[in-house]
């Protein structure tokens, strides 16, 4: 990967908003992923998550369950204070899926859940199955730990998606009322609480709610919560004292864990719980875009640089430690013990996508693409039925996909991300469209004055040839921004067969073609997908002397099933020549990489464990598969960082 | 290290017994270590271990303490069922130390503890502070988990040592009575229990007791417990059922944890808890020696091969996993997370030393020397005041020596091992002496017909020149067996100035000079101490492409304090030339190794975390110190396996 493109402009070119799910018809690579979610995951989320235990908590017509159902190894659920959030994500996933593939049975079940929430909602708008049924009387007493506003945020996201996908607005109305209530409780005015959630999420949800309802007060509330975070006197201190607790006894020692250690505009290190961090930065990016807030944008760019230059796995995974589910120290990126939670890579896609709201810039789109194609969808089996919580970059064979998790945040998160993939592909602004991701698809985009229909015809990421045809009702002047990824060493572009010199038109990694476009105009973009050997910064102690194979957006790994020897015995010489082969029958169709490599021989060790003579080497064929597709066959070793040099 | 020497002879040449501590006056390298233990550790063991809490449990004149004293971070003790064992080891250490350096205050305290044990002992001989005072009525109900016989073993070892060092036999008599009682409870006869301890130790202790008392029944009891281990019906199953427990609910799933999964003669993999394994094999080796038991010896050699060819750290550390404090799978030797408990390396020294009972063979002595000079004494700070429980081979700076541990097994174990180091140096048999270790020292050895005094004059391990002078009352025929370590590429030997061709006289790695020796005969042995780069078997995934520096018996490491850059950035080219420099002012005087190496440069990365261009390299000087001496200065990074090639 070459040096990072320069930071974004101080003044945004335009404010880009993502399209809604119904605006993009996804085919090709991502179409297959969305279908797996629509065919399997969406129903699984309802069955394993909602039906298996949550309904007891949320349905006001059922008896209140015991406060804790002890976790049983073979069971799927415990009582959790954050159930509402998983319901919100389940509803959101279902929304996108029933839009793609009608599923009346699932839709009816979701409608029933929505009815429960409507019934549960209190007169004043408050809505929390935990605080209404499990711990009544304690609302708003522990924002730091108890996910109360976080749950509201996920239900809001679910409501917006369900409305956009089905046209049904019951949950949207319920959640608008709840947001109205939150807006009366929290804010800068006398008598209002100066609080915000320990687990960020509400901020970005309120932006979505504002955009879909057109009600700017939700945006202002999002901005208030962003700005209030980390201010002194510290809300979490005051709140702890109010409930008789000693703030200094906080389990995570300081508020870096939830990014509330100082005001967000002063932050410059990505710290704490990785998912919380990504959700916060996503909300901050929305606020920066909507308010044209350059100070906030500068803080975001500092955080972006910190993550991308010191704390991001090559897969787009992040947060190496299980202890805090988050960040540790610079360059600390262990491979086998990587936590790299699926939700955190999903969160990076959220953040990166929202950084693109301030204008096309491939530094954000590259990271978004990296997270989407690698460290996030690695968390979902190809058939949509099994999950990873952690996404290590090395395994001895014992890290395998599970049916469910007692903290079921990842399955609905990866489900909703995949099912809404179209919203990551394009950006739309006044007189502008941007193509952030290449994938066989058709998008109907709103450029203010008109609608623009773009059809991509491509086998990307297996092939770098991308044809785009434009459809407009009448000739329309607008700028088409086409991403030229920073990883691409050679790209060529033509419009209606006429070559375009990319040097002349490319800024921040996007080729900008502004002209009067007519229906049928054809753009051809060819991205070179040479296999690269990536090296890590020498301070990444676990990766020294090692290389990762990457082709286009895809990070590759070796799996034991394809390479029947201990994977660390293999060494990839610098001069290795890789052939890329599309194998239609393998892993639902992938390009594999093959080469001759060297392996340390074991045959002449004669029972020695240590010796002075260096190992002899032998030539072995190796075959690499895309990282996202690992552990979809029989369990075995896996390795991303191969010995190189 | 060259290929392992061949396995021991089927028929032992002689049965060698180690000398007692008073037989060897230790100077030089080990003399300084023993002095540190005598000056500091012995008193610390009493203060931090015994005085700080144990007396409440063992002193029958005090009130019985509460069953559990919750562990406090700043406290030093909890109640433990295995307190008696730590007392036994503390007494043993004190015995050796007061012999070396009179310490009347400590001796008086130990005498007082012995008085308590005498007073505590029951009429029938039974003696367990736990079962008499903390859980009365439950004796002999859970041998599997509760360390009851293990405690007896350590008190026996303490009793033997205290008798040998001070001539006081009160504790020896107490423990003989207890051993007599155990011999009535356990055994093959009707009405006797067919049991043995879940934590092996009593076996080797009974052998010591038999040797010092001349009472062979203790030896027979040791042999019974060795032979009975793992037999069906399984004692631990029966015992669990008898106390109403379900054997299948055993925490460690199967009896590999305590090496009771099958009869010991059928075992061929070193498994389970590493310390338990070493203690068992040590006891087996004693029994094999004493009974000339070739079947047992063959089993031991299978286990020895398994450990030494697949499961031993290059430092002589063993047992990589904290979960079972023991072994995992073949070639699984992670460096940073290595458990490699100090006690386990001490246990390997025990085992190896006892394998030498069957006759000199450097395959055992090499491993003993490795464990003694590296993975065991790494557990004790140079001044004898601080300890390691785990001995990793890599640290980011956060693994530092502690004052005490809630499970204080390691401090007295390393204390007693160091303080009795003379017993590892020599072997004595009818008409034979063996020099297993080279160290400035004087030994008075019993060859049956006569006493032989050997004086070593050497700076080993800093220098390979070893002069040995013989002193006998009158000219005496005996064989002097001198170890030629397998790691030594070039050794020369002369007797009274006349060269001896080692090829002619060396068998199993020992040069055997049988002649009539006269007082003043002088032997000169020169061992080449070239710095070697060791490679690990390619299946050791954490060590591929890496090398360890070794000079003579000493494994080296880099420390951050000497090498101010991230240690994994350093690469040691195969052709590197190392200079060995004795630095008298460093770490109490050590030979350091210096060379020019290469380091991956960071200056041209420009904020990139990953890139396609390989890192540039720069030349850096490196300095390595002996592994045993690490973390005796300011905390920092440490690395044993350096990038090589």
Coordinates of N, CA and C in Angstrom, one line a residue, chain A residues 440-546:
Chain A
X440 N -21.2 -5.0 -9.2 CA -22.3 -5.1 -10.1 C -23.6 -4.7 -9.4
X441 N -24.2 -3.6 -10.0 CA -25.3 -3.0 -9.2 C -26.0 -1.9 -10.1
X442 N -27.2 -1.5 -9.6 CA -27.9 -0.4 -10.3 C -28.3 0.5 -9.1
X443 N -28.0 1.8 -9.3 CA -28.4 2.8 -8.2 C -29.2 3.9 -8.8
X444 N -30.2 4.4 -8.1 CA -31.0 5.5 -8.5 C -30.7 6.6 -7.5
X445 N -29.9 7.6 -7.9 CA -29.4 8.6 -7.0 C -30.0 10.0 -7.2
X446 N -30.1 10.7 -6.1 CA -30.7 12.0 -6.0 C -29.7 13.1 -6.0
X447 N -29.6 13.9 -7.1 CA -28.6 14.9 -7.1 C -29.3 16.3 -7.0
X448 N -30.5 16.3 -6.3 CA -31.1 17.5 -6.1 C -32.1 17.9 -7.2
X449 N -31.5 18.3 -8.3 CA -32.3 18.7 -9.5 C -32.8 17.5 -10.2
X450 N -32.3 16.4 -10.1 CA -32.7 15.3 -10.9 C -32.3 13.9 -10.3
X451 N -32.8 12.9 -10.9 CA -32.4 11.5 -10.5 C -31.4 11.0 -11.6
X452 N -30.4 10.3 -11.1 CA -29.4 9.7 -12.0 C -29.3 8.2 -11.7
X453 N -29.5 7.5 -12.8 CA -29.4 6.0 -12.6 C -28.1 5.6 -13.1
X454 N -27.3 4.8 -12.3 CA -26.0 4.3 -12.7 C -26.1 2.8 -12.6
X455 N -25.6 2.2 -13.7 CA -25.5 0.7 -13.7 C -24.1 0.3 -13.8
X456 N -23.6 -0.5 -12.8 CA -22.2 -1.0 -12.9 C -22.3 -2.4 -13.4
X457 N -21.5 -2.7 -14.4 CA -21.4 -4.1 -14.9 C -19.9 -4.5 -14.6
X458 N -19.8 -5.4 -13.7 CA -18.4 -5.8 -13.3 C -18.4 -7.1 -12.5
X459 N -17.2 -7.8 -12.6 CA -17.0 -9.0 -11.8 C -16.1 -8.7 -10.6
X460 N -15.9 -7.4 -10.4 CA -15.1 -6.9 -9.2 C -15.6 -7.6 -7.9
X461 N -14.8 -8.0 -7.0 CA -13.3 -7.8 -6.9 C -12.5 -8.9 -7.6
X462 N -13.2 -9.8 -8.3 CA -12.4 -10.9 -9.0 C -11.7 -10.4 -10.2
X463 N -12.2 -9.3 -10.8 CA -11.7 -8.7 -12.0 C -11.8 -7.2 -11.9
X464 N -10.8 -6.5 -12.5 CA -10.8 -5.1 -12.3 C -11.5 -4.3 -13.4
X465 N -12.1 -4.9 -14.3 CA -12.8 -4.2 -15.4 C -14.2 -3.8 -14.9
X466 N -14.5 -2.5 -15.0 CA -15.8 -2.0 -14.5 C -16.4 -1.1 -15.6
X467 N -17.6 -1.5 -16.0 CA -18.3 -0.7 -17.0 C -19.5 0.0 -16.2
X468 N -19.6 1.3 -16.5 CA -20.7 2.0 -15.8 C -21.5 2.7 -16.9
X469 N -22.8 2.5 -16.9 CA -23.7 3.2 -17.8 C -24.6 4.2 -17.1
X470 N -24.8 5.3 -17.7 CA -25.6 6.4 -17.1 C -27.0 6.4 -17.7
X471 N -27.9 6.6 -16.8 CA -29.3 6.8 -17.4 C -29.9 8.0 -16.7
X472 N -30.3 9.0 -17.5 CA -31.0 10.2 -17.0 C -32.2 10.5 -17.9
X473 N -33.2 11.1 -17.3 CA -34.4 11.4 -18.1 C -34.1 12.3 -19.2
X474 N -33.2 13.3 -19.0 CA -32.8 14.2 -20.0 C -31.4 14.6 -19.7
X475 N -30.6 15.0 -20.7 CA -29.2 15.4 -20.5 C -29.1 16.3 -19.3
X476 N -28.2 15.9 -18.4 CA -28.1 16.5 -17.1 C -26.6 16.8 -16.8
X477 N -26.3 18.0 -16.3 CA -24.9 18.3 -15.9 C -24.7 17.9 -14.5
X478 N -23.8 17.0 -14.2 CA -23.4 16.7 -12.9 C -22.0 16.1 -12.9
X479 N -21.4 16.0 -11.7 CA -20.1 15.5 -11.6 C -20.1 14.0 -11.2
X480 N -19.5 13.1 -11.9 CA -19.4 11.7 -11.6 C -18.0 11.5 -10.9
X481 N -18.0 11.2 -9.6 CA -16.7 11.0 -8.9 C -16.5 9.5 -8.8
X482 N -15.4 9.0 -9.4 CA -15.1 7.6 -9.5 C -13.8 7.3 -8.7
X483 N -13.9 6.5 -7.7 CA -12.8 6.2 -6.8 C -11.7 5.4 -7.5
X484 N -10.5 5.9 -7.4 CA -9.3 5.2 -7.8 C -8.6 4.8 -6.6
X485 N -8.7 3.5 -6.2 CA -8.1 3.1 -4.9 C -6.6 3.4 -4.8
X486 N -6.2 3.8 -3.6 CA -4.7 4.0 -3.4 C -3.9 2.8 -3.6
X487 N -4.5 1.6 -3.4 CA -3.7 0.4 -3.6 C -3.5 0.0 -5.1
X488 N -4.2 0.8 -6.0 CA -4.2 0.4 -7.4 C -3.0 1.1 -8.1
X489 N -2.1 0.3 -8.7 CA -0.9 0.9 -9.2 C -1.1 1.4 -10.7
X490 N -2.2 0.9 -11.3 CA -2.4 1.3 -12.7 C -3.9 1.3 -12.9
X491 N -4.5 2.4 -13.3 CA -5.9 2.5 -13.6 C -6.1 3.2 -15.0
X492 N -7.0 2.8 -15.7 CA -7.3 3.5 -17.0 C -8.8 3.8 -17.0
X493 N -9.1 4.9 -17.6 CA -10.5 5.4 -17.6 C -10.9 5.9 -19.0
X494 N -12.1 5.6 -19.5 CA -12.6 6.2 -20.7 C -14.0 6.5 -20.6
X495 N -14.5 7.5 -21.3 CA -15.9 7.9 -21.3 C -16.3 7.8 -22.8
X496 N -17.3 7.0 -23.0 CA -17.8 6.7 -24.4 C -16.6 6.4 -25.3
X497 N -15.7 5.6 -24.8 CA -14.6 5.1 -25.6 C -13.4 6.1 -25.7
X498 N -13.6 7.3 -25.2 CA -12.5 8.3 -25.3 C -11.7 8.3 -24.0
X499 N -10.4 8.0 -24.1 CA -9.6 7.9 -22.9 C -9.6 9.2 -22.1
X500 N -9.5 9.0 -20.8 CA -9.4 10.2 -19.9 C -8.1 10.1 -19.1
X501 N -7.3 11.1 -19.1 CA -6.1 11.1 -18.4 C -6.4 11.3 -16.9
X502 N -6.2 10.2 -16.2 CA -6.6 10.3 -14.7 C -5.8 11.3 -14.0
X503 N -4.6 11.6 -14.4 CA -3.8 12.6 -13.7 C -4.5 14.0 -13.7
X504 N -5.2 14.2 -14.8 CA -5.8 15.6 -15.0 C -7.1 15.7 -14.1
X505 N -7.7 14.6 -13.8 CA -9.1 14.7 -13.2 C -9.1 14.2 -11.8
X506 N -8.0 13.6 -11.3 CA -8.1 12.9 -10.0 C -7.7 13.8 -8.9
X507 N -8.5 13.9 -7.9 CA -8.2 14.6 -6.7 C -8.7 13.8 -5.5
X508 N -7.8 13.7 -4.5 CA -8.1 12.9 -3.3 C -8.5 11.5 -3.7
X509 N -7.9 11.0 -4.8 CA -8.2 9.6 -5.2 C -9.5 9.4 -5.9
X510 N -10.2 10.4 -6.3 CA -11.4 10.3 -7.1 C -11.2 11.0 -8.4
X511 N -11.5 10.3 -9.5 CA -11.6 10.9 -10.8 C -12.9 11.6 -10.9
X512 N -12.9 12.9 -11.2 CA -14.1 13.7 -11.2 C -14.4 14.1 -12.6
X513 N -15.5 13.5 -13.2 CA -15.9 13.8 -14.6 C -17.2 14.7 -14.5
X514 N -17.0 16.0 -14.7 CA -18.2 16.8 -14.7 C -18.5 17.2 -16.1
X515 N -19.7 16.9 -16.5 CA -20.1 17.1 -17.9 C -21.7 17.0 -17.9
X516 N -22.2 17.3 -19.1 CA -23.6 17.0 -19.3 C -23.7 15.5 -19.7
X517 N -24.3 14.8 -18.8 CA -24.4 13.3 -19.1 C -25.7 13.0 -19.8
X518 N -25.7 12.1 -20.7 CA -26.9 11.7 -21.5 C -27.1 10.2 -21.2
X519 N -28.4 9.8 -21.3 CA -28.7 8.4 -21.2 C -27.9 7.6 -22.1
X520 N -27.3 6.5 -21.6 CA -26.5 5.6 -22.4 C -25.0 5.9 -22.4
X521 N -24.6 7.1 -21.8 CA -23.2 7.3 -21.7 C -22.5 6.2 -21.0
X522 N -21.4 5.8 -21.5 CA -20.7 4.6 -21.0 C -19.3 5.0 -20.5
X523 N -19.1 4.6 -19.2 CA -17.8 4.8 -18.6 C -17.1 3.5 -18.4
X524 N -15.8 3.4 -18.8 CA -15.1 2.1 -18.6 C -13.9 2.4 -17.7
X525 N -13.8 1.7 -16.6 CA -12.7 1.9 -15.6 C -12.0 0.6 -15.5
X526 N -10.7 0.5 -15.6 CA -10.0 -0.7 -15.4 C -8.9 -0.5 -14.3
X527 N -9.1 -1.3 -13.3 CA -8.2 -1.3 -12.1 C -7.3 -2.5 -12.1
X528 N -6.0 -2.3 -12.1 CA -5.1 -3.4 -12.1 C -5.1 -4.1 -10.7
X529 N -5.3 -5.4 -10.7 CA -5.4 -6.2 -9.5 C -4.1 -7.1 -9.3
X530 N -3.0 -6.5 -9.5 CA -1.8 -7.3 -9.3 C -1.7 -7.8 -7.8
X531 N -1.2 -9.0 -7.6 CA -1.0 -9.5 -6.3 C 0.2 -8.7 -5.6
X532 N -0.1 -8.2 -4.4 CA 1.0 -7.5 -3.7 C 1.4 -8.2 -2.5
X533 N 2.6 -8.1 -2.1 CA 3.1 -8.5 -0.8 C 3.2 -7.3 0.1
X534 N 2.4 -7.2 1.1 CA 2.4 -6.1 2.0 C 3.4 -6.4 3.2
X535 N 4.1 -5.4 3.6 CA 4.9 -5.4 4.8 C 4.3 -4.5 5.9
X536 N 4.5 -4.9 7.1 CA 4.0 -4.0 8.2 C 5.1 -3.2 8.7
X537 N 4.7 -2.0 9.3 CA 5.7 -1.1 10.0 C 6.5 -2.0 10.9
X538 N 7.8 -1.7 11.0 CA 8.7 -2.6 11.8 C 8.4 -2.5 13.3
X539 N 7.6 -1.6 13.7 CA 7.3 -1.6 15.1 C 6.1 -2.6 15.5
X540 N 5.5 -3.2 14.4 CA 4.5 -4.2 14.7 C 5.3 -5.5 14.9
X541 N 5.5 -5.8 16.1 CA 6.5 -6.9 16.5 C 6.0 -8.2 16.0
X542 N 4.8 -8.4 15.9 CA 4.3 -9.8 15.5 C 4.4 -10.0 14.0
X543 N 4.7 -8.9 13.2 CA 4.6 -9.1 11.8 C 6.0 -8.9 11.1
X544 N 7.0 -8.6 11.9 CA 8.4 -8.4 11.4 C 8.8 -9.6 10.6
X545 N 9.4 -9.3 9.4 CA 9.9 -10.4 8.6 C 8.8 -11.2 7.9
X546 N 7.6 -10.6 7.9 CA 6.4 -11.4 7.4 C 5.7 -10.5 6.3

